[in-house]
Amino acid sequence: MAETKIRFGILGCANIARKISRVILLSPNSTISAIGSRSLDKATAFALENNFPESAKVYGSYDAVLDDPDVDAVYVPLPTSLHLQWAVLAAQKKKHILLEKPVALNAGELDTILEACETSGVQFMDATMWMHHPRTAKMKEILSDQQKFGQIKSVHSTFSYIGDENFQKNNIRVNPNLDSLGALGDAGWYSIRAILWAHDYELPNTVTALQDTEFNESGVILSCGASLNWTNDKKIVTFYCSFLSNLSMDIIATGTKGTLRVHDFVVPFNARVGPYFAVSDSKWIGLGCEPEPSEFRIPTVLPQEVLMVEEFARLVGGICFGKAKPEKKWSMISRKTQAIIDAVVASIKKGYEPVEVVY
Amino acid sequence: MAETKIRFGILGCANIARKISRVILLSPNSTISAIGSRSLDKATAFALENNFPESAKVYGSYDAVLDDPDVDAVYVPLPTSLHLQWAVLAAQKKKHILLEKPVALNAGELDTILEACETSGVQFMDATMWMHHPRTAKMKEILSDQQKFGQIKSVHSTFSYIGDENFQKNNIRVNPNLDSLGALGDAGWYSIRAILWAHDYELPNTVTALQDTEFNESGVILSCGASLNWTNDKKIVTFYCSFLSNLSMDIIATGTKGTLRVHDFVVPFNARVGPYFAVSDSKWIGLGCEPEPSEFRIPTVLPQEVLMVEEFARLVGGICFGKAKPEKKWSMISRKTQAIIDAVVASIKKGYEPVEVVY
């Protein structure tokens, strides 16, 4: 039903906004009704280049987007240091918010954003795309299966990619005034989320950063890792995130009965199919071991980015056109992800001491 | 040439000795000429069950094997706590030594063993089978390729398997009097070796155990992990080893230009072919990334265990029948592996503080 399409406003012309704009237009229940940039020329060019509908309005400010009654929801790909100001204002203007990660510079800022959303009754979701791939639900079924996987005993997750020379000099992700969390807030957001996801969002009690964090000249994290610990459940859980090594997007999870592996959990190499490897009850047989892990390939007609926007728009539609309340799951898992990021930062600052996770 | 076959003596009837006995008989340049056990009946049954050659002698003591002039080399699968005594005596009796891992309870003991080997001019090798699979050399080529892999930025290795109820009660690997290093000495030996191997055996400067080591009632390690650090080369390097989770035998290594993954580095699921995944220069393209990692499958006519025995026997043959000196590489890498094990134990004892690696 065309009349129930959620009308997005886009704040800013960041690179990632190109991708998500295409995705909003691909999603069956959303469209773009406005874009705002500090430069009207930039916004005009962006709308043209990205095939915005003719009806879309182009503004020379973010405020104008938030004041537009034809905007139901905003997608916010601004630098992280601007999230507090603009996400709070968007919520106050009753706009539902799809917020790029890292959602805030720290949990205190995020709490302010989430309180504003709560007060205004708007939906909040962070743009963690892989959560919405059907593969993710299939892998979760395995992790939850007491017969096939059992109890979690170890998880290692990685997300790294190479930022080239231009990236290392100019990208907002390595600029201390725009995104001081660097690789931890960007790549680490996903690795940490993977661990929380595997644990049904049960927070660890302590986090210990691993020695040898790498920083750029401005003190922004380019590479780091940490170990996470649960007081009542011993296991070995670690992650690695970096802008300094070739693409890796791995999860290895071992349970008392099974093993799960995925090589591209963040962005499937092939947008139409998400593979993973799983096996249960491995045994030593002769000179080898059996059974061999099976590869499963989960197809998706719509890429995970479209599924994310579709799910967000569905929730927003339920609020705008129905009687639904905002789905709190998404703010809860953002908040927990941020709590771990804060603990990693604190552990690095304390010389790699264990730090309690505050939530 | 039948006359140049290396004649093995086997010390003890451990389970692993069944596998390696078969392997010695399969290897083209070795045979079994004797077995000794504290029980002559056990040794007799073992020789029969494992199709020893009729010429093989059966003894009711380890000493008798070491005194037999028809024994060139011994395979020592005794519990770790007995290695010092019997490996030193074997070396003194001029027997070349293929020693099961963990090779010693600590580096001090291993030094005594290696000194005895040095004095007697006998070959020493630990029984780390995967080192001898042709896949291992292929993977090393990738890691050493400055264009395909670049500089190492992270490595995570795992080796875990489930010890069932009988194992947890009765196996020598969890008995504090026989093998007090538990999962660290057994499974961890391989995970640590993988990291050293990836680094061309350049030792880390410090090791920090990860919190939440699991012990059995007798204080033997059942599960643990650690982070390794090199002073002049920042990277994130971790391993996990356990008797408490389903089989995992993974290496994920990321470099500045490539990524290498293997799911079964310790024992290939299929004894005839070793697969791994490698990719270089990954790029974000559209909603996915390219190129997809390629799976390589390295066949081997002889299983890795046979290749290990063959290589050991080749070295021994060079010494016995030629003018070769013992190949020191194998004692060096055993010694370095043991040095890291010692540092992990020390770090656990010091409450997970970083510990300098002594070599």
XYZ file of C-alpha atoms in Angstrom:
718
model
C 0.000 0.000 0.000
C 1.736 3.127 -1.271
C -0.025 5.325 1.278
C 1.574 3.515 4.194
C 5.160 3.960 2.975
C 7.359 5.475 5.652
C 8.808 8.782 4.451
C 12.484 9.175 5.303
C 14.478 12.334 5.700
C 18.243 11.978 5.335
C 20.561 14.104 7.493
C 23.777 14.799 5.596
C 25.475 13.458 2.490
C 27.910 10.949 4.025
C 29.186 8.184 1.805
C 27.208 5.560 3.682
C 24.056 7.638 2.985
C 24.394 6.762 -0.713
C 24.071 3.095 0.085
C 21.218 3.533 2.558
C 19.345 5.923 0.233
C 19.318 3.280 -2.459
C 18.193 0.792 0.144
C 15.321 3.008 1.375
C 14.092 3.298 -2.193
C 14.410 -0.481 -2.690
C 12.509 -1.325 0.463
C 8.807 -1.939 -0.281
C 7.515 0.085 2.687
C 9.666 3.215 2.600
C 10.563 6.195 0.466
C 12.630 9.375 0.728
C 10.800 12.659 1.168
C 13.682 14.979 2.081
C 17.416 15.424 2.443
C 19.248 18.172 4.298
C 22.884 19.194 4.200
C 24.712 22.253 5.456
C 25.281 22.889 1.734
C 22.153 23.121 -0.412
C 24.274 22.436 -3.518
C 25.623 19.226 -2.042
C 22.138 18.094 -1.049
C 20.786 18.880 -4.526
C 23.598 16.959 -6.215
C 23.178 14.058 -3.805
C 19.437 13.790 -4.490
C 20.074 13.807 -8.230
C 22.941 11.318 -8.150
C 21.004 8.895 -6.002
C 17.757 8.974 -7.982
C 15.587 10.506 -5.279
C 11.891 10.714 -6.179
C 10.948 14.032 -7.821
C 8.749 14.807 -4.846
C 11.736 14.707 -2.446
C 12.591 18.045 -0.904
C 16.120 19.322 -0.680
C 17.192 21.515 2.226
C 20.306 23.493 3.111
C 20.070 22.508 6.804
C 19.310 19.523 9.018
C 16.749 21.578 10.962
C 14.577 21.997 7.907
C 14.327 18.224 7.515
C 13.281 17.859 11.137
C 10.650 20.585 10.707
C 9.147 18.986 7.593
C 5.771 17.392 8.438
C 6.196 15.075 5.444
C 9.124 13.349 7.160
C 8.146 10.386 9.386
C 11.628 9.115 10.178
C 15.214 10.195 9.779
C 18.282 8.285 8.788
C 21.275 9.826 10.592
C 24.690 9.071 9.087
C 26.346 12.148 10.630
C 29.729 11.864 12.363
C 29.324 10.315 15.804
C 30.201 13.525 17.640
C 27.043 15.107 16.139
C 24.668 12.278 17.070
C 23.769 13.625 20.509
C 22.624 17.006 19.196
C 20.759 15.849 16.115
C 19.289 12.590 17.340
C 17.864 14.303 20.428
C 16.423 17.120 18.312
C 14.975 14.599 15.848
C 13.273 12.749 18.683
C 11.909 15.993 20.090
C 10.463 16.740 16.646
C 8.762 13.301 16.780
C 10.862 11.774 14.061
C 11.649 8.060 14.325
C 15.409 7.459 14.164
C 17.586 5.029 12.248
C 21.010 5.935 13.629
C 24.370 4.948 12.186
C 26.835 3.222 14.490
C 28.627 3.951 16.667
C 25.438 5.534 17.958
C 27.198 7.816 20.461
C 30.594 8.678 21.879
C 29.672 7.014 25.166
C 26.755 5.488 27.031
C 25.901 8.776 28.769
C 25.241 10.439 25.414
C 23.269 7.440 24.221
C 21.119 7.524 27.356
C 20.198 11.138 26.562
C 19.243 10.140 23.020
C 17.224 7.146 24.197
C 15.421 9.214 26.855
C 14.413 11.714 24.168
C 13.084 8.835 22.021
C 11.212 7.391 24.995
C 9.649 10.750 25.864
C 8.499 11.301 22.291
C 7.406 7.708 21.733
C 9.539 7.316 18.599
C 11.215 4.165 17.340
C 15.007 3.920 17.698
C 17.212 1.486 15.763
C 20.919 1.422 15.025
C 22.014 0.578 11.503
C 23.586 -2.819 12.225
C 22.611 -4.484 9.002
C 23.721 -8.063 9.593
C 21.187 -8.423 12.409
C 18.495 -8.476 9.699
C 19.923 -11.140 7.362
C 17.872 -14.360 7.554
C 21.192 -16.186 8.088
C 21.518 -14.462 11.451
C 18.292 -16.037 12.704
C 19.356 -19.444 11.366
C 22.731 -19.232 13.138
C 20.960 -18.157 16.323
C 18.758 -21.259 16.119
C 21.906 -23.371 16.195
C 23.460 -21.484 19.103
C 20.212 -21.884 21.035
C 19.933 -25.606 20.349
C 20.929 -27.524 23.463
C 21.400 -30.714 21.444
C 23.258 -29.281 18.464
C 25.372 -26.653 20.220
C 24.970 -26.957 23.978
C 26.403 -24.353 26.306
C 28.703 -21.643 24.889
C 32.348 -22.205 25.898
C 34.154 -19.792 23.574
C 33.477 -17.075 21.039
C 35.969 -15.150 18.930
C 34.725 -12.447 16.588
C 36.664 -10.238 14.221
C 35.929 -7.304 12.021
C 38.825 -5.676 10.266
C 39.314 -3.920 6.988
C 42.068 -1.874 5.455
C 41.622 1.838 5.494
C 43.793 3.106 2.622
C 45.949 6.222 2.749
C 43.044 8.532 1.942
C 40.904 6.849 4.621
C 43.649 7.122 7.237
C 44.040 10.841 6.474
C 40.520 12.021 5.785
C 37.842 9.595 6.912
C 35.576 10.788 9.690
C 36.191 7.460 11.448
C 39.785 8.443 12.266
C 39.155 12.114 13.088
C 39.300 12.738 16.835
C 36.768 15.582 16.607
C 34.236 13.551 14.652
C 34.589 9.940 15.739
C 37.093 9.479 18.537
C 36.200 5.787 19.002
C 37.833 4.946 15.677
C 38.023 1.238 14.819
C 36.473 0.285 18.171
C 33.296 2.277 17.492
C 33.118 1.307 13.841
C 34.417 -2.246 13.275
C 34.351 -3.134 16.968
C 30.641 -2.262 17.133
C 29.959 -5.344 15.000
C 32.403 -7.713 16.715
C 30.985 -6.766 20.124
C 27.423 -7.047 18.869
C 28.207 -10.550 17.594
C 29.298 -11.603 21.068
C 26.229 -10.068 22.721
C 23.976 -11.632 20.099
C 25.520 -15.062 20.735
C 24.819 -14.583 24.455
C 21.178 -13.486 24.060
C 22.354 -10.006 25.093
C 23.434 -11.130 28.533
C 26.115 -8.570 29.381
C 29.561 -9.689 30.537
C 30.527 -8.580 34.031
C 34.015 -7.431 33.140
C 35.961 -6.507 30.051
C 39.748 -6.538 29.720
C 41.277 -4.872 26.681
C 44.152 -6.764 25.064
C 47.544 -5.077 25.101
C 48.879 -3.320 22.002
C 46.001 -1.131 20.949
C 47.147 0.906 17.960
C 46.309 4.618 17.753
C 46.805 7.232 15.059
C 48.711 10.448 15.748
C 45.545 12.037 17.140
C 44.933 9.223 19.597
C 42.092 7.596 17.660
C 41.999 3.768 17.956
C 43.010 2.030 14.728
C 43.164 -1.519 16.083
C 42.329 -3.235 19.354
C 40.839 -6.291 21.000
C 39.393 -7.389 24.319
C 38.470 -10.368 26.426
C 34.980 -10.514 28.004
C 34.077 -12.352 31.192
C 30.879 -13.545 32.823
C 31.128 -14.075 36.586
C 28.909 -17.131 36.741
C 29.858 -18.831 33.528
C 33.494 -19.441 32.673
C 34.424 -19.244 29.015
C 36.976 -17.629 26.721
C 35.438 -14.804 24.696
C 37.531 -12.368 22.656
C 37.179 -9.959 19.765
C 39.467 -8.122 17.372
C 38.683 -4.977 15.373
C 40.942 -2.976 13.108
C 41.358 -0.533 10.248
C 44.838 -1.944 9.639
C 44.329 -5.462 8.341
C 42.646 -7.057 5.364
C 38.930 -7.764 5.564
C 37.954 -10.345 8.176
C 34.426 -10.797 9.502
C 34.620 -14.025 11.427
C 32.737 -15.594 14.274
C 33.966 -18.881 15.745
C 31.719 -20.121 18.528
C 32.250 -23.433 20.295
C 29.746 -25.034 22.591
C 29.761 -28.175 24.652
C 28.138 -29.995 21.707
C 28.812 -28.057 18.540
C 30.845 -25.520 16.617
C 29.634 -22.623 14.460
C 31.791 -20.658 12.014
C 31.051 -17.781 9.685
C 33.553 -15.869 7.535
C 31.485 -12.859 6.514
C 28.951 -12.144 9.222
C 29.032 -8.348 8.764
C 28.551 -8.164 4.992
C 28.143 -11.415 3.038
C 30.599 -11.620 0.148
C 27.567 -12.373 -1.966
C 24.621 -10.082 -1.150
C 22.132 -12.799 -2.148
C 23.345 -15.668 0.027
C 24.799 -15.959 3.508
C 26.923 -19.059 4.191
C 28.000 -20.525 7.513
C 29.539 -23.759 8.777
C 28.128 -25.849 11.605
C 28.822 -29.231 13.121
C 27.754 -31.194 16.191
C 29.259 -34.001 18.237
C 32.602 -34.222 16.448
C 34.461 -37.458 17.070
C 37.987 -38.708 16.399
C 37.725 -41.526 13.884
C 40.866 -43.275 12.616
C 43.364 -40.637 11.504
C 40.670 -37.982 10.981
C 37.530 -36.739 12.640
C 33.838 -36.874 11.819
C 31.449 -35.530 10.832
C 32.923 -32.854 8.608
C 31.292 -29.449 9.300
C 28.467 -28.730 6.857
C 28.233 -25.521 4.907
C 24.770 -23.981 4.959
C 23.830 -21.255 2.473
C 20.910 -19.035 3.405
C 19.502 -17.146 0.418
C 17.872 -13.750 0.677
C 15.840 -12.072 -2.064
C 16.363 -8.668 -0.498
C 19.870 -7.733 0.713
C 20.277 -7.372 4.485
C 20.380 -3.567 4.249
C 16.921 -3.534 2.652
C 15.619 -5.969 5.256
C 16.893 -3.639 7.972
C 15.099 -0.611 6.523
C 11.982 -2.694 5.897
C 11.910 -3.856 9.535
C 12.489 -0.340 10.835
C 9.762 1.042 8.560
C 7.425 -1.749 9.637
C 7.871 -0.784 13.288
C 7.454 2.897 12.474
C 4.329 2.095 10.453
C 2.876 0.226 13.408
C 3.306 3.347 15.519
C 2.207 5.907 12.880
C -0.732 4.032 11.450
C -1.594 1.572 14.168
C -1.551 1.318 17.905
C 1.913 -0.177 18.338
C 4.459 1.102 20.828
C 8.136 1.447 19.933
C 10.013 -1.890 19.976
C 12.472 -1.494 22.865
C 14.701 -4.392 21.863
C 16.698 -2.207 19.508
C 17.520 0.511 22.015
C 18.408 -2.145 24.607
C 20.946 -3.863 22.378
C 22.453 -0.546 21.234
C 22.838 0.459 24.855
C 24.527 -2.826 25.790
C 26.889 -2.628 22.821
C 27.815 0.894 23.872
C 28.337 -0.233 27.489
C 30.981 -2.709 26.323
C 32.667 -0.131 24.092
C 32.887 2.192 27.090
C 34.416 -0.604 29.195
C 37.014 -1.375 26.512
C 37.974 2.318 26.369
C 38.214 2.429 30.176
C 40.353 -0.733 30.259
C 42.760 0.675 27.669
C 43.028 3.895 29.709
C 43.684 1.904 32.888
C 46.594 0.042 31.312
C 44.613 -3.056 30.334
C 43.132 -3.736 33.751
C 39.770 -5.556 33.929
C 36.886 -3.054 34.022
C 33.384 -3.683 35.273
C 30.650 -3.284 32.670
C 28.198 -0.629 33.825
C 24.628 -0.770 32.551
C 65.922 -49.789 0.579
C 64.812 -52.166 3.297
C 68.234 -52.200 4.931
C 68.053 -48.478 5.708
C 64.716 -48.642 7.522
C 64.895 -46.959 10.905
C 64.043 -49.452 13.643
C 61.729 -48.018 16.296
C 61.278 -49.071 19.868
C 58.007 -48.052 21.522
C 57.970 -47.111 25.206
C 54.617 -48.011 26.718
C 51.204 -48.979 25.408
C 49.407 -45.613 25.510
C 46.389 -45.205 23.262
C 48.225 -42.794 21.006
C 50.902 -45.475 20.553
C 48.372 -47.568 18.594
C 48.027 -44.813 16.044
C 51.736 -44.094 15.790
C 52.636 -47.803 15.619
C 50.411 -48.177 12.570
C 52.011 -45.051 11.169
C 55.580 -46.320 11.722
C 54.682 -49.493 9.840
C 53.079 -47.455 7.031
C 56.048 -45.142 6.650
C 58.374 -46.380 3.871
C 61.597 -45.811 5.836
C 60.770 -47.173 9.285
C 59.749 -50.315 11.117
C 59.161 -51.454 14.692
C 61.779 -53.664 16.287
C 60.690 -53.588 19.943
C 58.077 -52.523 22.457
C 58.424 -52.311 26.217
C 55.809 -51.974 28.913
C 55.936 -52.404 32.682
C 53.620 -55.344 31.952
C 54.983 -57.976 29.569
C 51.440 -59.246 28.993
C 50.269 -55.812 27.948
C 53.216 -55.376 25.587
C 52.608 -58.812 24.064
C 48.923 -58.079 23.489
C 49.732 -54.631 22.081
C 52.233 -56.058 19.575
C 49.697 -58.639 18.453
C 46.766 -56.256 18.209
C 48.767 -53.747 16.228
C 50.273 -56.183 13.716
C 53.875 -55.726 14.730
C 56.385 -57.595 12.517
C 57.147 -61.072 13.793
C 60.745 -59.995 14.348
C 59.669 -57.327 16.851
C 60.807 -57.988 20.411
C 58.515 -57.602 23.380
C 59.879 -56.475 26.739
C 58.498 -56.125 30.250
C 60.404 -52.897 30.871
C 61.339 -49.642 29.136
C 65.011 -50.202 30.031
C 65.180 -53.345 27.927
C 64.074 -51.385 24.845
C 66.772 -48.792 25.461
C 69.397 -51.526 25.864
C 68.415 -53.272 22.630
C 71.070 -52.637 19.948
C 68.435 -53.309 17.254
C 66.561 -50.145 18.278
C 67.708 -46.979 16.453
C 65.032 -44.631 17.736
C 62.299 -44.563 20.338
C 58.790 -43.243 20.202
C 57.863 -42.011 23.685
C 54.135 -41.678 24.390
C 54.554 -41.948 28.173
C 52.756 -39.519 30.492
C 54.501 -36.139 30.512
C 55.726 -36.516 34.074
C 57.857 -39.487 32.924
C 59.435 -37.750 29.924
C 62.388 -36.298 31.800
C 63.538 -39.651 33.139
C 63.000 -41.756 30.039
C 63.916 -39.287 27.328
C 67.196 -38.462 29.055
C 67.988 -42.160 29.499
C 67.053 -42.858 25.867
C 69.421 -40.113 24.704
C 72.190 -41.453 26.931
C 71.673 -44.863 25.317
C 72.096 -43.138 21.901
C 68.502 -43.606 20.839
C 66.966 -40.922 18.629
C 63.760 -39.602 20.171
C 60.291 -38.910 18.793
C 58.613 -37.471 21.888
C 54.889 -36.956 22.407
C 53.705 -33.504 23.406
C 53.688 -31.827 25.784
C 57.365 -32.745 25.729
C 57.997 -31.792 29.370
C 56.336 -30.300 32.417
C 58.377 -27.118 32.012
C 61.257 -25.646 30.026
C 63.806 -26.625 32.688
C 62.979 -30.299 32.219
C 63.028 -29.913 28.462
C 66.460 -28.273 28.602
C 67.782 -31.321 30.447
C 66.316 -33.609 27.768
C 67.696 -31.490 24.937
C 71.142 -31.309 26.549
C 71.208 -35.102 26.762
C 70.261 -35.311 23.063
C 72.940 -32.762 22.174
C 75.603 -34.630 24.129
C 74.738 -37.941 22.490
C 74.245 -36.455 19.023
C 70.752 -37.933 18.651
C 67.851 -36.457 16.738
C 64.979 -34.942 18.757
C 61.489 -34.258 17.386
C 58.152 -33.684 19.063
C 55.133 -35.450 17.623
C 53.314 -32.398 16.268
C 51.847 -34.024 13.222
C 50.264 -31.081 11.417
C 53.683 -29.508 10.895
C 54.316 -32.238 8.312
C 51.153 -31.931 6.181
C 51.939 -30.416 2.777
C 49.097 -27.946 3.443
C 51.163 -26.438 6.253
C 53.941 -25.472 3.833
C 51.388 -24.059 1.368
C 49.765 -21.923 4.059
C 53.186 -20.739 5.174
C 53.933 -19.623 1.611
C 50.885 -17.383 1.783
C 51.778 -15.946 5.192
C 55.296 -15.201 3.903
C 54.060 -13.512 0.724
C 54.426 -9.752 1.110
C 52.040 -9.156 -1.803
C 49.359 -11.698 -0.928
C 49.411 -11.415 2.860
C 51.690 -8.563 3.918
C 52.564 -8.031 7.555
C 50.751 -10.071 10.248
C 48.259 -7.955 12.212
C 46.262 -10.608 14.040
C 46.195 -14.334 14.663
C 43.638 -16.354 16.599
C 44.118 -20.085 16.966
C 41.928 -22.626 18.707
C 42.156 -26.255 19.591
C 39.388 -27.721 21.661
C 37.709 -31.074 21.908
C 35.299 -32.677 24.310
C 36.738 -35.050 26.821
C 33.838 -37.321 27.780
C 33.097 -38.515 31.310
C 35.614 -41.351 31.105
C 38.289 -38.958 29.780
C 37.605 -36.407 32.514
C 37.968 -39.130 35.166
C 40.698 -41.381 33.855
C 42.718 -39.831 31.041
C 46.375 -39.166 31.809
C 45.896 -35.649 30.387
C 43.785 -34.618 33.392
C 45.770 -36.448 36.082
C 47.886 -34.012 38.141
C 50.571 -36.644 38.762
C 50.925 -37.571 35.107
C 50.203 -34.467 33.072
C 49.614 -31.411 35.193
C 49.514 -29.065 32.191
C 46.159 -30.527 31.111
C 44.486 -28.840 28.140
C 47.252 -26.221 27.941
C 49.963 -28.845 27.411
C 47.839 -31.000 25.139
C 45.487 -28.874 22.989
C 47.301 -25.619 23.783
C 50.547 -27.091 22.478
C 49.048 -26.972 18.981
C 47.386 -23.548 19.255
C 50.614 -22.035 20.544
C 52.668 -23.808 17.890
C 50.355 -22.386 15.215
C 51.083 -18.863 16.435
C 54.844 -19.458 16.565
C 54.735 -21.074 13.140
C 52.884 -18.077 11.705
C 55.594 -15.829 13.166
C 58.558 -17.838 11.835
C 59.209 -18.866 15.454
C 59.910 -15.325 16.598
C 58.981 -15.509 20.281
C 56.578 -12.980 21.783
C 58.036 -10.801 24.534
C 55.112 -11.167 26.914
C 52.161 -13.443 27.416
C 48.995 -12.594 29.323
C 46.610 -15.411 30.169
C 42.927 -14.621 29.688
C 40.744 -14.658 32.797
C 38.525 -17.643 33.577
C 40.855 -20.587 33.195
C 38.911 -23.718 34.126
C 40.514 -26.367 36.325
C 39.403 -29.811 37.440
C 39.209 -30.737 41.123
C 42.906 -31.579 41.134
C 43.918 -28.221 39.715
C 44.640 -29.463 36.179
C 43.785 -26.933 33.435
C 40.732 -27.965 31.404
C 40.325 -24.745 29.417
C 42.266 -21.517 29.004
C 43.464 -18.855 26.611
C 46.087 -16.153 26.339
C 47.113 -13.040 24.482
C 50.685 -12.790 23.116
C 52.605 -9.580 22.540
C 55.676 -8.569 20.580
C 57.373 -5.391 21.824
C 58.338 -4.045 18.424
C 55.350 -5.100 16.411
C 51.841 -4.313 17.591
C 49.184 -6.852 16.778
C 46.382 -8.810 18.436
C 47.290 -12.473 18.874
C 45.238 -14.870 20.989
C 44.624 -18.572 21.416
C 42.049 -20.799 23.063
C 42.460 -24.427 24.144
C 40.034 -26.679 25.941
C 38.856 -30.162 26.818
C 35.368 -28.753 27.429
C 34.062 -27.702 24.035
C 33.320 -29.398 20.746
C 36.149 -29.872 18.289
C 37.592 -26.652 16.902
C 40.970 -26.418 15.187
C 40.943 -22.951 13.682
C 43.512 -20.437 12.638
C 42.412 -16.995 11.477
C 45.339 -14.818 10.451
C 44.936 -11.347 9.008
C 47.707 -9.388 7.385
C 47.923 -5.939 5.893
C 47.080 -7.465 2.500
C 45.383 -10.799 3.027
C 43.457 -13.183 5.224
C 44.068 -16.893 5.847
C 41.596 -19.274 7.487
C 41.734 -22.974 8.280
C 39.133 -24.998 10.180
C 41.064 -28.196 10.865
C 44.753 -27.349 11.104
C 45.526 -29.988 13.764
C 43.910 -33.026 12.133
C 42.241 -32.599 8.731
C 38.677 -33.878 8.761
C 39.708 -35.862 5.703
C 43.136 -37.505 6.126
C 43.768 -37.296 2.359
C 43.168 -33.602 1.769
C 43.821 -30.432 3.756
C 41.648 -27.420 2.879
C 42.168 -23.762 3.723
C 40.720 -20.414 2.684
C 42.774 -17.461 1.500
C 42.079 -14.072 -0.014
C 44.031 -10.921 -0.795
C 43.154 -7.259 -1.239
C 39.485 -7.486 -0.311
C 37.426 -4.506 -1.437
C 33.917 -3.235 -0.706
C 31.936 -3.444 -3.929
C 28.270 -2.426 -4.026
C 26.450 -4.130 -1.165
C 29.053 -6.906 -0.880
C 32.810 -7.345 -1.022
C 35.213 -8.934 -3.473
C 36.959 -11.159 -4.148
C 35.348 -14.011 -2.254
C 37.994 -16.041 -0.369
C 39.104 -19.087 -2.349
C 39.139 -22.563 -0.876
C 42.337 -24.462 -1.609
C 42.514 -28.229 -1.106
C 45.960 -29.740 -0.681
C 45.991 -33.500 -1.243
C 48.397 -35.839 0.480
C 48.969 -39.465 -0.492
C 50.394 -40.260 2.934
C 48.555 -38.936 6.003
C 50.401 -36.250 8.014
C 51.268 -38.732 10.786
C 53.136 -40.912 8.282
C 54.880 -37.880 6.815
C 56.035 -36.956 10.315
C 57.514 -40.378 10.992
C 59.028 -40.457 7.515
C 60.738 -37.095 8.067
C 61.988 -38.112 11.501
C 63.316 -41.422 10.124
C 64.937 -39.587 7.206
C 66.837 -37.348 9.636
C 67.794 -40.327 11.795
C 68.926 -42.217 8.703
C 71.140 -39.306 7.698
C 72.830 -39.525 11.079
C 72.995 -43.353 11.311
C 74.006 -44.105 7.752
C 75.465 -40.830 6.555
C 77.385 -37.915 7.888
C 74.464 -35.687 8.869
C 74.201 -33.926 12.207
C 70.907 -33.759 14.092
C 68.495 -31.139 12.679
C 68.251 -28.555 15.474
C 65.111 -26.869 14.142
C 62.885 -29.380 15.894
C 64.368 -28.959 19.346
C 64.310 -25.160 18.915
C 60.604 -25.019 18.132
C 59.749 -27.463 20.929
C 61.706 -25.306 23.328
C 59.933 -22.123 22.206
C 56.510 -23.749 22.451
C 57.371 -24.869 25.976
C 58.591 -21.366 26.872
C 55.161 -19.952 26.017
C 53.365 -22.694 27.943
C 55.489 -21.831 30.977
C 54.629 -18.144 30.588
C 50.886 -18.899 30.361
C 51.106 -20.996 33.541
C 53.021 -18.180 35.278
C 50.477 -15.583 34.153
C 47.571 -17.659 35.456
C 49.390 -18.061 38.789
C 50.035 -14.309 38.967
C 46.363 -13.484 38.543
C 46.495 -12.868 34.788
C 49.334 -10.373 34.844
C 51.552 -10.093 31.751
C 54.586 -12.373 32.063
C 57.854 -12.068 30.198
C 58.706 -15.012 27.953
C 62.025 -16.491 29.046
C 64.105 -18.362 26.486
